[in-house]
PDB file of C-alpha atoms in Angstrom:
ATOM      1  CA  UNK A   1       0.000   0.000   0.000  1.00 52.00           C
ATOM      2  CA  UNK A   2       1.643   3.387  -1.198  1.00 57.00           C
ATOM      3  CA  UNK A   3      -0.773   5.854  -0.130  1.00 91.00           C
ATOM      4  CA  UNK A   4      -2.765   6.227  -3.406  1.00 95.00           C
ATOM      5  CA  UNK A   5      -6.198   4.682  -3.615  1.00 95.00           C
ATOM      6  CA  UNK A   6      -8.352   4.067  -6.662  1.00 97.00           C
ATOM      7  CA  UNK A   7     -11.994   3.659  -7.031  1.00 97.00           C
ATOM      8  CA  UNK A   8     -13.287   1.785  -9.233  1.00 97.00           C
ATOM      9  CA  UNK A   9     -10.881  -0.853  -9.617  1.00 95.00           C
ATOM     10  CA  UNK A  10     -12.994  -1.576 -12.779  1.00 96.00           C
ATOM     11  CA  UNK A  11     -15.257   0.074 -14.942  1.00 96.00           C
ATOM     12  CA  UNK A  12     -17.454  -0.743 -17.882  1.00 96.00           C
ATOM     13  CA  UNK A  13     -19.166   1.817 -19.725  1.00 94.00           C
ATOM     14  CA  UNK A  14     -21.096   2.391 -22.583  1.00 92.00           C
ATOM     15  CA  UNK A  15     -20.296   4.842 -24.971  1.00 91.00           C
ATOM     16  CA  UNK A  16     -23.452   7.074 -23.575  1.00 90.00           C
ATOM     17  CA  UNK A  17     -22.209   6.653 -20.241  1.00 90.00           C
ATOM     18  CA  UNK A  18     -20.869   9.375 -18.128  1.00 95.00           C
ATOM     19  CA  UNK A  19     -18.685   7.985 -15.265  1.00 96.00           C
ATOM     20  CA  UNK A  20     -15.853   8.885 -12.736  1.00 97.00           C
ATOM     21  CA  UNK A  21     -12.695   7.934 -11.384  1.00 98.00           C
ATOM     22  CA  UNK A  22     -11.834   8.707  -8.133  1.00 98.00           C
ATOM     23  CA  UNK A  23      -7.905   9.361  -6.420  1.00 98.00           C
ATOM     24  CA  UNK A  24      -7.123   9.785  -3.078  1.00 97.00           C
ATOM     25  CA  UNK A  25      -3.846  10.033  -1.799  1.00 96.00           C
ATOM     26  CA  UNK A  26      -2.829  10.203   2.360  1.00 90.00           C
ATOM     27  CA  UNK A  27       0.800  11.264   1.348  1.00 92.00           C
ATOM     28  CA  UNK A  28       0.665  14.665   1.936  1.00 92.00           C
ATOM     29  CA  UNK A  29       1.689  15.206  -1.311  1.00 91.00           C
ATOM     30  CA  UNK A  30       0.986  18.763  -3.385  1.00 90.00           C
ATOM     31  CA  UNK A  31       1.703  17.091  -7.045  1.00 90.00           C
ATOM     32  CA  UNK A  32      -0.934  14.758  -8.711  1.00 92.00           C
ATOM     33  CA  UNK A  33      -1.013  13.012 -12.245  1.00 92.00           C
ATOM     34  CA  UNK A  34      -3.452  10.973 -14.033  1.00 95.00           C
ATOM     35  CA  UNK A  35      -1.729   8.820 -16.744  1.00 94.00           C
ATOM     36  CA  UNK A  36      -3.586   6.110 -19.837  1.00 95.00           C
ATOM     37  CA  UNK A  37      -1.963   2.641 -19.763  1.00 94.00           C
ATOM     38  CA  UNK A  38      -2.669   0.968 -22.835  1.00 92.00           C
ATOM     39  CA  UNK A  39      -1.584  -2.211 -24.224  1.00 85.00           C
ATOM     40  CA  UNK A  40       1.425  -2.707 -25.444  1.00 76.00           C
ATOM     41  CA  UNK A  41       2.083   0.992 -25.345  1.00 83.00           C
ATOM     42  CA  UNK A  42       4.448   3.394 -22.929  1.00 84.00           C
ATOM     43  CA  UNK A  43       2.287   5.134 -20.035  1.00 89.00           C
ATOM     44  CA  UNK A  44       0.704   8.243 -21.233  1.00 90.00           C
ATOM     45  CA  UNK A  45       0.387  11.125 -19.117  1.00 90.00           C
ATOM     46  CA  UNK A  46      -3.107  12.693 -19.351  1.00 93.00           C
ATOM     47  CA  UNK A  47      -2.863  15.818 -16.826  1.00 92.00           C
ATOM     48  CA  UNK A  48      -1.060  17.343 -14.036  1.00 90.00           C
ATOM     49  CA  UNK A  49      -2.496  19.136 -11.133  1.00 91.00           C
ATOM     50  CA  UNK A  50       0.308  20.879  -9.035  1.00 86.00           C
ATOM     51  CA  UNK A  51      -1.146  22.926  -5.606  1.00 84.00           C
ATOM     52  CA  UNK A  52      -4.673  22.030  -7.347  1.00 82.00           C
ATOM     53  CA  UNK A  53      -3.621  23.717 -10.322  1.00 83.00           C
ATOM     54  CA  UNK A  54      -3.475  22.054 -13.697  1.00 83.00           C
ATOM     55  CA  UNK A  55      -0.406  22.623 -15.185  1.00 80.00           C
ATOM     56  CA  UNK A  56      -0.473  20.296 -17.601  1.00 77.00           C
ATOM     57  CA  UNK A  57      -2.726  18.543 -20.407  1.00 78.00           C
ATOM     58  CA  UNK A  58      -1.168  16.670 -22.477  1.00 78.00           C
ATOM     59  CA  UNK A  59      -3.558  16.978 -25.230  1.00 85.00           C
ATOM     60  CA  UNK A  60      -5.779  14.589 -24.179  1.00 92.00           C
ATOM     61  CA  UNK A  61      -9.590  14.932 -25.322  1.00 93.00           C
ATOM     62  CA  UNK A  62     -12.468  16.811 -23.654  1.00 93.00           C
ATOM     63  CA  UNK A  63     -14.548  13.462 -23.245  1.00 95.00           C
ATOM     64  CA  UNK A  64     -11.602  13.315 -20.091  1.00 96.00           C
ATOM     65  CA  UNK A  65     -12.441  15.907 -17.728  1.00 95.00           C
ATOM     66  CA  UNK A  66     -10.113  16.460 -14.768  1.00 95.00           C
ATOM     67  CA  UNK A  67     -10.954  17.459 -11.490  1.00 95.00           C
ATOM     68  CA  UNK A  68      -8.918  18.800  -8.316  1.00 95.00           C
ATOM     69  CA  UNK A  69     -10.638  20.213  -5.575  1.00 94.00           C
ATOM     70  CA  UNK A  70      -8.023  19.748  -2.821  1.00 91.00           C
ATOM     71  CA  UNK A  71      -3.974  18.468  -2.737  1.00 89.00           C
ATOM     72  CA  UNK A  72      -5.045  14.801  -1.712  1.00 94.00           C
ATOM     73  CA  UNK A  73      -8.303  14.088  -4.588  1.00 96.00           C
ATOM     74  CA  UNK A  74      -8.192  13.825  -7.906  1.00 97.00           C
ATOM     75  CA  UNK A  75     -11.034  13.243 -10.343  1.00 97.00           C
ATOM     76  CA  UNK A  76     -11.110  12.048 -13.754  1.00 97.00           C
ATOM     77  CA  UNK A  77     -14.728  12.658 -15.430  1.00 97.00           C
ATOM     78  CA  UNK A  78     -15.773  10.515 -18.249  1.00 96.00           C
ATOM     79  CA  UNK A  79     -18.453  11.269 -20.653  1.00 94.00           C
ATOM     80  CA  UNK A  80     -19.253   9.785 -24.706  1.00 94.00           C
ATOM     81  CA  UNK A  81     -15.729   7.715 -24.806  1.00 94.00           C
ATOM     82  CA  UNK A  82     -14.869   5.578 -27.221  1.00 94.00           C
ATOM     83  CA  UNK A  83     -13.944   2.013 -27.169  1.00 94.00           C
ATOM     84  CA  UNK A  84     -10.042   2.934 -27.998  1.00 93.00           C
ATOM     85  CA  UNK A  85     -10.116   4.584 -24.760  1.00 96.00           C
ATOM     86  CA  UNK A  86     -10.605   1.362 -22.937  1.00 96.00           C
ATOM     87  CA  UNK A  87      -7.014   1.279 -20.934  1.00 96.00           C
ATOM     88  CA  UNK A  88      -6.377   1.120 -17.218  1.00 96.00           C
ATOM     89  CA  UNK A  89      -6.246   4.965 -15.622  1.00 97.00           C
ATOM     90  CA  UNK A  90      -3.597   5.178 -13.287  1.00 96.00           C
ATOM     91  CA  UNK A  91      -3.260   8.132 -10.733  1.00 96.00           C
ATOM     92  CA  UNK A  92       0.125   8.945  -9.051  1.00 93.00           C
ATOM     93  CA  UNK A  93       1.409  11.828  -6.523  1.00 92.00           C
ATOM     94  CA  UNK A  94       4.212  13.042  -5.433  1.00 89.00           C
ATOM     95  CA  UNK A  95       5.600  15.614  -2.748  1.00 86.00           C
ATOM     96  CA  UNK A  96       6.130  18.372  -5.108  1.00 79.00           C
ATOM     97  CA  UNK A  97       5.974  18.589  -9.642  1.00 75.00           C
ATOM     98  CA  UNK A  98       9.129  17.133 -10.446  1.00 68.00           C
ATOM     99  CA  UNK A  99      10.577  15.061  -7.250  1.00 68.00           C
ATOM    100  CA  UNK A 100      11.867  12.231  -8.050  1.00 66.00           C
ATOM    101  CA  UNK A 101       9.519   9.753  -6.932  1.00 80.00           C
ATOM    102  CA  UNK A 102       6.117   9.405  -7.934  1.00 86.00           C
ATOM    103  CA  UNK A 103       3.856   7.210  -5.893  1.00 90.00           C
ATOM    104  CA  UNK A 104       0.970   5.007  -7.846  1.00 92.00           C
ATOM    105  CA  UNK A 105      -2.347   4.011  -7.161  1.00 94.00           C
ATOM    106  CA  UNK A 106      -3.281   0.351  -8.167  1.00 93.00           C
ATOM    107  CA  UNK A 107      -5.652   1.939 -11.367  1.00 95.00           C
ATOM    108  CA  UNK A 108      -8.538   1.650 -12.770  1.00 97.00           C
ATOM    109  CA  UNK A 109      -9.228  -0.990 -15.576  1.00 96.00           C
ATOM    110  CA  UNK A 110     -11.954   0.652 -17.997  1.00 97.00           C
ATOM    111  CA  UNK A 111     -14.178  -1.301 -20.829  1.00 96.00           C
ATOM    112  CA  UNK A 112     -15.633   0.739 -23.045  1.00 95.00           C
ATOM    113  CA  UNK A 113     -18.513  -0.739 -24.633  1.00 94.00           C
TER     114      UNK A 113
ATOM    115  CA  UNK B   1      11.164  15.851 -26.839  1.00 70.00           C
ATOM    116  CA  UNK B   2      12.800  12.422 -24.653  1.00 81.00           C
ATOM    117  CA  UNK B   3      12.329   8.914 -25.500  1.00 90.00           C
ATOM    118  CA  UNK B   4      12.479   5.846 -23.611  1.00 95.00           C
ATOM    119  CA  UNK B   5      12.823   2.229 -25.625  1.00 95.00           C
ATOM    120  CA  UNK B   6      12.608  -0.837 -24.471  1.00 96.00           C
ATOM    121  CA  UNK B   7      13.527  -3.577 -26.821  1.00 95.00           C
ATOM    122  CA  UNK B   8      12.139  -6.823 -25.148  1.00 96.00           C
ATOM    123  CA  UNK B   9       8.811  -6.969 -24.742  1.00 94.00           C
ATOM    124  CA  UNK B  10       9.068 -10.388 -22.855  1.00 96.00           C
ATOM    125  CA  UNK B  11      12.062 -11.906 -20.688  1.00 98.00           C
ATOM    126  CA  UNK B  12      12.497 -15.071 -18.809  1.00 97.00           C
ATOM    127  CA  UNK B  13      14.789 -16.354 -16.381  1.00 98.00           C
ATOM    128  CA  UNK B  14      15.187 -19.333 -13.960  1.00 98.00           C
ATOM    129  CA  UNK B  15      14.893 -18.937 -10.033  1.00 97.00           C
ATOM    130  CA  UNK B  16      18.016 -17.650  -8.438  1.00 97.00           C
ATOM    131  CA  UNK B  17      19.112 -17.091 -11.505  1.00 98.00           C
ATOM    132  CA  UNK B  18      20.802 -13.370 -12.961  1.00 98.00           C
ATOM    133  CA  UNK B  19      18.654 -11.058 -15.555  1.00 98.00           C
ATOM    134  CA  UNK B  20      19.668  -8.352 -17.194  1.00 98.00           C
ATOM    135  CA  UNK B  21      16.490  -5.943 -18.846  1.00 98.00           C
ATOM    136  CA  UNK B  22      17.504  -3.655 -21.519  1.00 98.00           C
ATOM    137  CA  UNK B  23      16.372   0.459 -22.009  1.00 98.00           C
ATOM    138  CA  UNK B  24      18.101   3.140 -23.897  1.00 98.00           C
ATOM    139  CA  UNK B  25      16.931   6.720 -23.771  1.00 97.00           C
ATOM    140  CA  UNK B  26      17.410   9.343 -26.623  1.00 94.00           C
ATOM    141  CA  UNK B  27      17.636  13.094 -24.494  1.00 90.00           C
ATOM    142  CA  UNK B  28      19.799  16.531 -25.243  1.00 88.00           C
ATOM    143  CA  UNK B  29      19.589  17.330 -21.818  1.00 86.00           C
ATOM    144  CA  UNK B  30      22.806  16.637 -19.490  1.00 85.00           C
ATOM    145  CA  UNK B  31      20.725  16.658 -15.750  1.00 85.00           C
ATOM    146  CA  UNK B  32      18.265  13.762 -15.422  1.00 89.00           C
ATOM    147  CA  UNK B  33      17.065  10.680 -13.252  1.00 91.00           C
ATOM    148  CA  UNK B  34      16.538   7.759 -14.575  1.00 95.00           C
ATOM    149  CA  UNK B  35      14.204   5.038 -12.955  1.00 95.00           C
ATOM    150  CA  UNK B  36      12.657   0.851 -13.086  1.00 97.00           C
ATOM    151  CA  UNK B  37       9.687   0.489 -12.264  1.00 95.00           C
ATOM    152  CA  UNK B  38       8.001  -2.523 -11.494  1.00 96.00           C
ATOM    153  CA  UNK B  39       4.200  -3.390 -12.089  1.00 94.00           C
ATOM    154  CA  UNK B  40       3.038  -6.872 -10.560  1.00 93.00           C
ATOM    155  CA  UNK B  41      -0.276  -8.109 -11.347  1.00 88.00           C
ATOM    156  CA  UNK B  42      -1.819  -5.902  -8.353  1.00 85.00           C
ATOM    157  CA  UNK B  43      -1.283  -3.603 -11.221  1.00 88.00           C
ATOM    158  CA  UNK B  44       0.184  -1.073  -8.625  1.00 88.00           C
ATOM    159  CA  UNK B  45       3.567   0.758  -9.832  1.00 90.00           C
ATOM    160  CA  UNK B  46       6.377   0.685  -7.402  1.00 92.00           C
ATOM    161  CA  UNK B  47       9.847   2.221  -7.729  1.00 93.00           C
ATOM    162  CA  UNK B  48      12.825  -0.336  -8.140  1.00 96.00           C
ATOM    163  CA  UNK B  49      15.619   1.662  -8.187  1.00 96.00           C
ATOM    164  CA  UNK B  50      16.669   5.325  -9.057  1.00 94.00           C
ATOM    165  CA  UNK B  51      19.701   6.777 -10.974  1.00 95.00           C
ATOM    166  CA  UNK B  52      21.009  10.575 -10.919  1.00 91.00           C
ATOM    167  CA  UNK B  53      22.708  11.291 -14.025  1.00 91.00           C
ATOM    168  CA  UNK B  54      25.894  13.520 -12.429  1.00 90.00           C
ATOM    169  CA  UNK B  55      26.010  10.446 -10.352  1.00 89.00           C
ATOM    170  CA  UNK B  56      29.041   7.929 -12.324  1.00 86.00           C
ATOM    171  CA  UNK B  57      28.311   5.560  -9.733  1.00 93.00           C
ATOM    172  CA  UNK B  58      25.709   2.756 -10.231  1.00 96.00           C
ATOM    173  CA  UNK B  59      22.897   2.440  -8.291  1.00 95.00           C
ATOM    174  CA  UNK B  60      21.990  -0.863  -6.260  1.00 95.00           C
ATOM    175  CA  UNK B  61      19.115  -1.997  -4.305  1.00 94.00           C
ATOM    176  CA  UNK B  62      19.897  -4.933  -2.715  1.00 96.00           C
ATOM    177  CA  UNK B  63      19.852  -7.868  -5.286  1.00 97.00           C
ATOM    178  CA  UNK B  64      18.076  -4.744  -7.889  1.00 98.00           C
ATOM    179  CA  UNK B  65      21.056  -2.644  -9.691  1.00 97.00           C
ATOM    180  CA  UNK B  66      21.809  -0.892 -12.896  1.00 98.00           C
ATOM    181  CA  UNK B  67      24.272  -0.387 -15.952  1.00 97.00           C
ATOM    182  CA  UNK B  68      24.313   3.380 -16.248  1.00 97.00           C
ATOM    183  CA  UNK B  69      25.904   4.377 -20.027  1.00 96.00           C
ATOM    184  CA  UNK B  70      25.761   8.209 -20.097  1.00 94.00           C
ATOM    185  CA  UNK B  71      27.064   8.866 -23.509  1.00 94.00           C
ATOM    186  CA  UNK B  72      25.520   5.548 -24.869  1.00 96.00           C
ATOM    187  CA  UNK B  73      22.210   6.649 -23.140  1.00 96.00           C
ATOM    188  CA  UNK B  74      21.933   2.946 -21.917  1.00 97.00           C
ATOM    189  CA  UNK B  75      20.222   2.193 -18.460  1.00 97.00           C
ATOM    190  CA  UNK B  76      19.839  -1.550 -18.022  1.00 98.00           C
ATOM    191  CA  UNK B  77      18.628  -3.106 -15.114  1.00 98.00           C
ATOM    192  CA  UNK B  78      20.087  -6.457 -13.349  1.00 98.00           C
ATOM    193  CA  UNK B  79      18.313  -8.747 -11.385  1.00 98.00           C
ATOM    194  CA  UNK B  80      20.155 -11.557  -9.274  1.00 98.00           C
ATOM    195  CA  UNK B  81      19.228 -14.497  -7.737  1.00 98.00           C
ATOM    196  CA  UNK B  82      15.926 -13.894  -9.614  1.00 98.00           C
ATOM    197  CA  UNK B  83      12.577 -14.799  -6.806  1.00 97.00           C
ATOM    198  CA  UNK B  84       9.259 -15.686  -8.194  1.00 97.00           C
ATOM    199  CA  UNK B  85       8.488 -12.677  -6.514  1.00 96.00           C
ATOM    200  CA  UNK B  86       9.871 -10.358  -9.386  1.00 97.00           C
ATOM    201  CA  UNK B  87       7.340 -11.465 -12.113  1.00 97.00           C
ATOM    202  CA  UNK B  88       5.802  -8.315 -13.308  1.00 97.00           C
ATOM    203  CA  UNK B  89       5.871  -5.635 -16.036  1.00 96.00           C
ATOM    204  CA  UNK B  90       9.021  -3.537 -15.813  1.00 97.00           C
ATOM    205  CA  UNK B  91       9.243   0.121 -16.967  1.00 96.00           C
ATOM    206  CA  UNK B  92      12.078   1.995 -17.295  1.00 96.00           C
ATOM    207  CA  UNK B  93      11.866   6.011 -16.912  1.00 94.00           C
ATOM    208  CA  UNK B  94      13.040   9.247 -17.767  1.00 93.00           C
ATOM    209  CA  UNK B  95      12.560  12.564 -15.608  1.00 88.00           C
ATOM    210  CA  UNK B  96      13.568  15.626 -17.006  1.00 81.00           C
ATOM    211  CA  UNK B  97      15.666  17.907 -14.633  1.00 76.00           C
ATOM    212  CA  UNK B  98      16.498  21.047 -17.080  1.00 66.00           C
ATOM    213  CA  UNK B  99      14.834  23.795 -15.552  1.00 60.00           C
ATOM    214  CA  UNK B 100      15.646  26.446 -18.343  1.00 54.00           C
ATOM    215  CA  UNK B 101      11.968  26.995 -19.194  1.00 51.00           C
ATOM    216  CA  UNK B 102      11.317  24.032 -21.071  1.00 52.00           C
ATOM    217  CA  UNK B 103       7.884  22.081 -21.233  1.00 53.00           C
ATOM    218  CA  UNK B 104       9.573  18.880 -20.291  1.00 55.00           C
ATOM    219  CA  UNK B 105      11.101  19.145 -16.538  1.00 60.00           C
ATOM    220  CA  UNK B 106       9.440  17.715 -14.357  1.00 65.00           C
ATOM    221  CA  UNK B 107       7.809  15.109 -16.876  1.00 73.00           C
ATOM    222  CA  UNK B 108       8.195  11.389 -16.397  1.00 83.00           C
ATOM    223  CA  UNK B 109       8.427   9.615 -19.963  1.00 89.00           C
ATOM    224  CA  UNK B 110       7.815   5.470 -19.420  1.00 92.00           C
ATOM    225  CA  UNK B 111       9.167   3.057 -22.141  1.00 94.00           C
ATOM    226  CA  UNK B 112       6.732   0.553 -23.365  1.00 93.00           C
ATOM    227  CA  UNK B 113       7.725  -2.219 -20.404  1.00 94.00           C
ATOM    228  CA  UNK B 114       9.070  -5.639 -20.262  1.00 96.00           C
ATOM    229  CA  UNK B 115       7.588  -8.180 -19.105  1.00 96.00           C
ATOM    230  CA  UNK B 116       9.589 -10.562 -16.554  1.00 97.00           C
ATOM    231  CA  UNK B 117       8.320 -14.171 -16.415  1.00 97.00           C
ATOM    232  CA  UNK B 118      10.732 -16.107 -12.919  1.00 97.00           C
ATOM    233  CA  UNK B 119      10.652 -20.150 -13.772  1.00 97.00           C
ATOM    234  CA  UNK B 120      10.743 -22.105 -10.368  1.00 95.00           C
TER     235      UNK B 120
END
């Protein structure tokens, strides 16, 4: 257990759908990341929330709708996704944007149907 | 903009035996860490071992260590006496340290991952 927590675990959706994931870290940490892990594919980071601001988006379509209302949650807000965007979501912190470790959560696996 | 490759998608090795996973990085950038991660089935990411680039010295963690190449922008990992233990998805890692106003510091760049299979 590293301090990150995931809800869901896993998630089917239809296309229709609109859905969250949910982070939650007890770290104490001020940096937080969502990231797309795909199959056979590097990690892809989504967004970055730093102090609750979002200082990063890495391009990633408005279907994905990041949330940050306080250091320690992090919200990822789904809405019309497509089945390519079935992937596991993984959500990571870390003390401050840059440190050198990032802690994970265990992700959330999501079916788009 | 960095990359991180990883040339074997799949390894094997024999309990107790020695491993050696394989990642290069392409970078302009002279200050960096470097990092394995490992991903079991829990699915949950945990750090394996870190490596400062001004650092010559290779890092260990116990029977975890690493091949640092700075000008062949190599940063293998070696397992010994492999446990069943270490089967997972390894990642290797790239976080950018240049803080001269560029988009990338702070940005942590994943190769595609390797998986390790450990034969009893």
């Amino acid at each position: 257990e590293t301090g990150v927590t995931q809800t869901p675990r896993h998630l089917v959706m239809g296309m229709t759908n609109k859905k969250s994931l949910k982070c939650e870290q007890h770290l104490g940490h001020n940096a937080m990341y969502w990231y797309k892990q795909s199959a056979k594919k590097p990690l892809e980071l989504m967004f970055v929330y730093n102090f609750k601001e979002q200082t990063e988006n890495n391009s990633v379509p408005s279907r994905f709708s990041p949330e940050c209302p306080n250091s320690s949650h992090l919200f990822l807000h789904l809405h019309t996704l497509q089945p390519e965007d079935s992937a596991l979501y993984l959500c990571a912190s870390s003390q401050g944007y840059g440190d050198t470790e990032a802690f994970f959560g265990q992700g959330t696996r999501l079916t788009v149907v | 903009a960095q990359t991180v490759t990883q040339s074997q998608p799949e390894m094997s090795v024999q309990e107790a035996e020695t491993v050696t996973l394989s990642c290069t990085y392409d970078t302009s950038e002279s200050d960096y860490y470097l990092f394995w991660y490992k991903q079991p089935p829990s699915r949950q990411m945990i750090l394996v071992i870190r490596q400062e680039a001004y650092k010559q010295q290779n890092a260990t963690e116990n029977r975890f260590s690493v091949n640092f190449q700075k000008a062949a922008k190599s940063f293998s990992l070696k397992i010994s006496d492999s446990q069943l233990g270490d089967a997972a998805m390894y990642f290797c890692a790239y976080r950018s340290l240049d803080n001269a106003g560029g988009t990338s510091y702070g940005k942590l760049t994943f190769g595609q991952g390797t998986i390790l299979t450990v034969h009893p």
